[in-house]
Short mmCIF file of C-alpha atoms in Angstrom, two decimals:
data_model
loop_
_atom_site.label_atom_id
_atom_site.label_comp_id
_atom_site.label_asym_id
_atom_site.label_seq_id
_atom_site.Cartn_x
_atom_site.Cartn_y
_atom_site.Cartn_z
CA UNK M 1298 77.39 75.31 93.44
CA UNK M 1299 76.37 71.71 93.34
CA UNK M 1300 74.92 71.91 89.84
CA UNK M 1301 77.08 72.93 86.91
CA UNK M 1302 73.90 73.48 84.94
CA UNK M 1303 72.71 76.11 87.43
CA UNK M 1304 76.00 77.98 87.05
CA UNK M 1305 75.65 77.97 83.27
CA UNK M 1306 72.08 79.26 83.57
CA UNK M 1307 73.32 82.05 85.85
CA UNK M 1308 75.92 82.97 83.25
CA UNK M 1309 73.26 83.01 80.52
CA UNK M 1310 71.14 85.47 82.51
CA UNK M 1311 74.23 87.61 83.14
CA UNK M 1312 75.07 87.61 79.44
CA UNK M 1313 71.52 88.68 78.58
CA UNK M 1314 71.82 91.55 81.08
CA UNK M 1315 75.08 92.72 79.51
CA UNK M 1316 73.61 92.47 75.99
CA UNK M 1317 70.65 94.58 77.11
CA UNK M 1318 73.08 97.17 78.48
CA UNK M 1319 74.92 97.22 75.13
CA UNK M 1320 71.56 97.88 73.48
CA UNK M 1321 70.91 100.80 75.84
CA UNK M 1322 74.38 102.17 75.06
CA UNK M 1323 73.68 101.91 71.32
CA UNK M 1324 70.36 103.72 71.61
CA UNK M 1325 71.46 106.46 74.02
CA UNK M 1326 75.19 107.17 73.72
CA UNK M 1327 76.08 105.39 70.52
CA UNK M 1328 79.73 105.02 71.46
CA UNK M 1329 82.16 103.93 74.13
CA UNK M 1330 85.22 105.82 75.35
CA UNK M 1331 88.43 104.47 76.84
CA UNK M 1332 86.93 104.38 80.34
CA UNK M 1333 83.51 102.96 79.46
CA UNK M 1334 84.93 100.00 77.54
CA UNK M 1335 85.56 98.33 80.91
CA UNK M 1336 81.88 98.22 81.81
CA UNK M 1337 81.41 94.54 80.85
CA UNK M 1338 84.18 93.37 83.16
CA UNK M 1339 82.64 95.29 86.05
CA UNK M 1340 79.18 93.94 85.25
CA UNK M 1341 80.46 90.37 85.20
CA UNK M 1342 81.92 90.82 88.68
CA UNK M 1343 78.95 92.64 90.17
CA UNK M 1344 76.15 91.08 88.13
CA UNK M 1345 77.01 87.46 88.85
CA UNK M 1346 76.63 88.19 92.55
CA UNK M 1347 72.85 88.50 92.14
CA UNK M 1348 72.66 85.12 90.44
CA UNK M 1349 74.93 83.46 93.00
CA UNK M 1350 72.55 84.36 95.81
CA UNK M 1351 69.50 83.07 93.96
CA UNK M 1352 71.11 79.90 92.61
CA UNK M 1353 72.72 78.94 95.91
CA UNK M 1354 69.45 79.41 97.80
CA UNK M 1355 67.47 77.56 95.14
CA UNK M 1356 69.97 74.68 95.13
CA UNK M 1357 69.90 74.53 98.92
CA UNK M 1358 66.10 74.35 99.05
CA UNK M 1359 66.04 71.72 96.31
CA UNK M 1360 68.59 69.63 98.20
CA UNK M 1361 66.26 69.73 101.19
CA UNK M 1362 63.65 68.00 99.06
CA UNK M 1363 61.43 70.94 98.12
CA UNK M 1364 59.70 70.83 94.73
CA UNK M 1365 61.09 73.29 92.17
CA UNK M 1366 58.27 75.84 92.37
CA UNK M 1367 58.27 75.85 96.17
CA UNK M 1368 62.07 76.10 96.28
CA UNK M 1369 61.96 79.07 93.92
CA UNK M 1370 59.26 80.81 95.96
CA UNK M 1371 61.26 80.27 99.15
CA UNK M 1372 64.39 81.55 97.40
CA UNK M 1373 62.66 84.82 96.59
CA UNK M 1374 61.27 85.07 100.13
CA UNK M 1375 64.71 84.56 101.62
CA UNK M 1376 67.01 86.38 99.18
CA UNK M 1377 64.87 88.29 96.69
CA UNK M 1378 64.50 91.55 98.60
CA UNK M 1379 68.17 91.59 99.57
CA UNK M 1380 69.27 91.05 95.97
CA UNK M 1381 66.86 93.72 94.75
CA UNK M 1382 67.96 96.31 97.31
CA UNK M 1383 71.64 95.51 96.73
CA UNK M 1384 71.24 95.92 92.99
CA UNK M 1385 69.31 99.17 93.20
CA UNK M 1386 71.73 100.76 95.65
CA UNK M 1387 74.71 99.70 93.52
CA UNK M 1388 73.04 101.18 90.44
CA UNK M 1389 72.33 104.43 92.28
CA UNK M 1390 75.98 104.62 93.35
CA UNK M 1391 77.06 104.32 89.71
CA UNK M 1392 74.42 106.80 88.55
CA UNK M 1393 75.90 109.34 90.97
CA UNK M 1394 78.98 109.39 88.74
CA UNK M 1395 76.81 111.06 86.09
CA UNK M 1396 77.14 114.32 88.03
CA UNK M 1397 80.88 114.41 87.38
CA UNK M 1398 82.37 117.22 85.32
CA UNK M 1399 84.26 114.63 83.29
CA UNK M 1400 82.29 113.40 80.28
CA UNK M 1401 84.02 109.99 80.37
CA UNK M 1402 83.21 109.41 84.05
CA UNK M 1403 79.66 110.66 83.56
CA UNK M 1404 79.12 108.22 80.69
CA UNK M 1405 80.71 105.44 82.71
CA UNK M 1406 78.26 106.10 85.57
CA UNK M 1407 75.33 105.92 83.17
CA UNK M 1408 76.54 102.74 81.46
CA UNK M 1409 77.44 100.94 84.68
CA UNK M 1410 74.22 102.00 86.44
CA UNK M 1411 72.08 100.83 83.53
CA UNK M 1412 74.14 97.64 83.31
CA UNK M 1413 73.55 96.82 86.97
CA UNK M 1414 69.82 97.30 86.47
CA UNK M 1415 69.72 95.17 83.30
CA UNK M 1416 71.73 92.39 84.98
CA UNK M 1417 69.46 92.61 88.02
CA UNK M 1418 66.36 92.41 85.83
CA UNK M 1419 67.73 89.46 83.88
CA UNK M 1420 68.59 87.69 87.13
CA UNK M 1421 65.19 88.29 88.71
CA UNK M 1422 63.12 87.57 85.59
CA UNK M 1423 65.09 85.27 83.29
CA UNK M 1424 67.11 83.18 85.75
CA UNK M 1425 64.08 81.77 87.64
CA UNK M 1426 62.48 80.81 84.32
CA UNK M 1427 65.70 79.12 83.23
CA UNK M 1428 66.01 77.27 86.54
CA UNK M 1429 62.47 75.94 86.25
CA UNK M 1430 62.79 75.07 82.56
CA UNK M 1431 66.27 73.57 82.54
CA UNK M 1432 67.13 72.90 86.18
CA UNK M 1433 67.67 69.39 87.52
CA UNK M 1434 64.40 67.46 87.49
CA UNK M 1435 65.19 64.88 90.09
CA UNK M 1436 66.26 65.56 93.62
CA UNK M 1437 69.62 64.14 94.53
CA UNK M 1438 71.10 63.29 97.85
CA UNK M 1439 73.03 66.30 99.00
CA UNK M 1440 76.71 66.28 99.84
CA UNK M 1441 76.95 69.44 101.85
CA UNK M 1442 80.29 70.70 102.94
CA UNK M 1443 80.05 72.65 106.14
CA UNK M 1444 82.83 75.05 106.99
CA UNK M 1445 83.25 75.68 110.69
CA UNK M 1446 83.75 79.37 111.44
CA UNK M 1447 83.81 79.00 115.23
CA UNK M 1448 87.47 80.08 115.22
CA UNK M 1449 86.25 83.61 114.43
CA UNK M 1450 84.59 83.78 117.85
CA UNK M 1451 87.85 82.78 119.51
CA UNK M 1452 89.74 85.31 117.41
CA UNK M 1453 87.27 88.03 118.39
CA UNK M 1454 87.62 87.21 122.10
CA UNK M 1455 91.41 87.26 121.77
CA UNK M 1456 91.32 90.67 120.04
CA UNK M 1457 88.99 91.98 122.72
CA UNK M 1458 91.32 90.90 125.53
CA UNK M 1459 94.52 92.01 123.76
CA UNK M 1460 93.34 95.33 122.32
CA UNK M 1461 96.61 97.27 122.56
CA UNK M 1462 98.91 94.58 121.06
CA UNK M 1463 96.39 93.86 118.31
CA UNK M 1464 96.02 97.55 117.50
CA UNK M 1465 99.79 97.97 117.47
CA UNK M 1466 100.18 94.97 115.13
CA UNK M 1467 97.53 96.36 112.77
CA UNK M 1468 99.24 99.76 112.67
CA UNK M 1469 102.63 98.14 111.98
CA UNK M 1470 101.24 95.86 109.24
CA UNK M 1471 99.38 98.79 107.66
CA UNK M 1472 102.53 100.93 107.72
CA UNK M 1473 104.58 98.16 106.10
#
């Protein structure tokens, strides 16, 4: 991220999502067990991902000189659907744990699934409002660091030509 402020805003939206999940837990389950107490750590790791995509796209469009509203609209055009689908499928995966015979795992699936949805909602609703209200007002010259990944093409061609030695090395490393 180029803007520390944008990172802090992303963390605020994540915190709101986690607080909403705690509210859902209080209303529905009323308690946590030894397994479900880890839900916040998991939500921090998974929930911040939604915000990273939106903030990085927004920052990129702003650095290209787009006005805030236009940059936000373009961010949602480019990354909004992907973030939404990723969040929903992750929540569904956690909700599948509710069918477990173990009460602790079932509760964990419910809590984590709801938490993913609350973090997703906070990211899609609150974060854009925060970016427009408290984001950088003036456009700055961008210092973009470009990482060259062309070596991956060379690596892929090498692996394609040397299939047997590469496969043997992978099997040996895996066994070790």
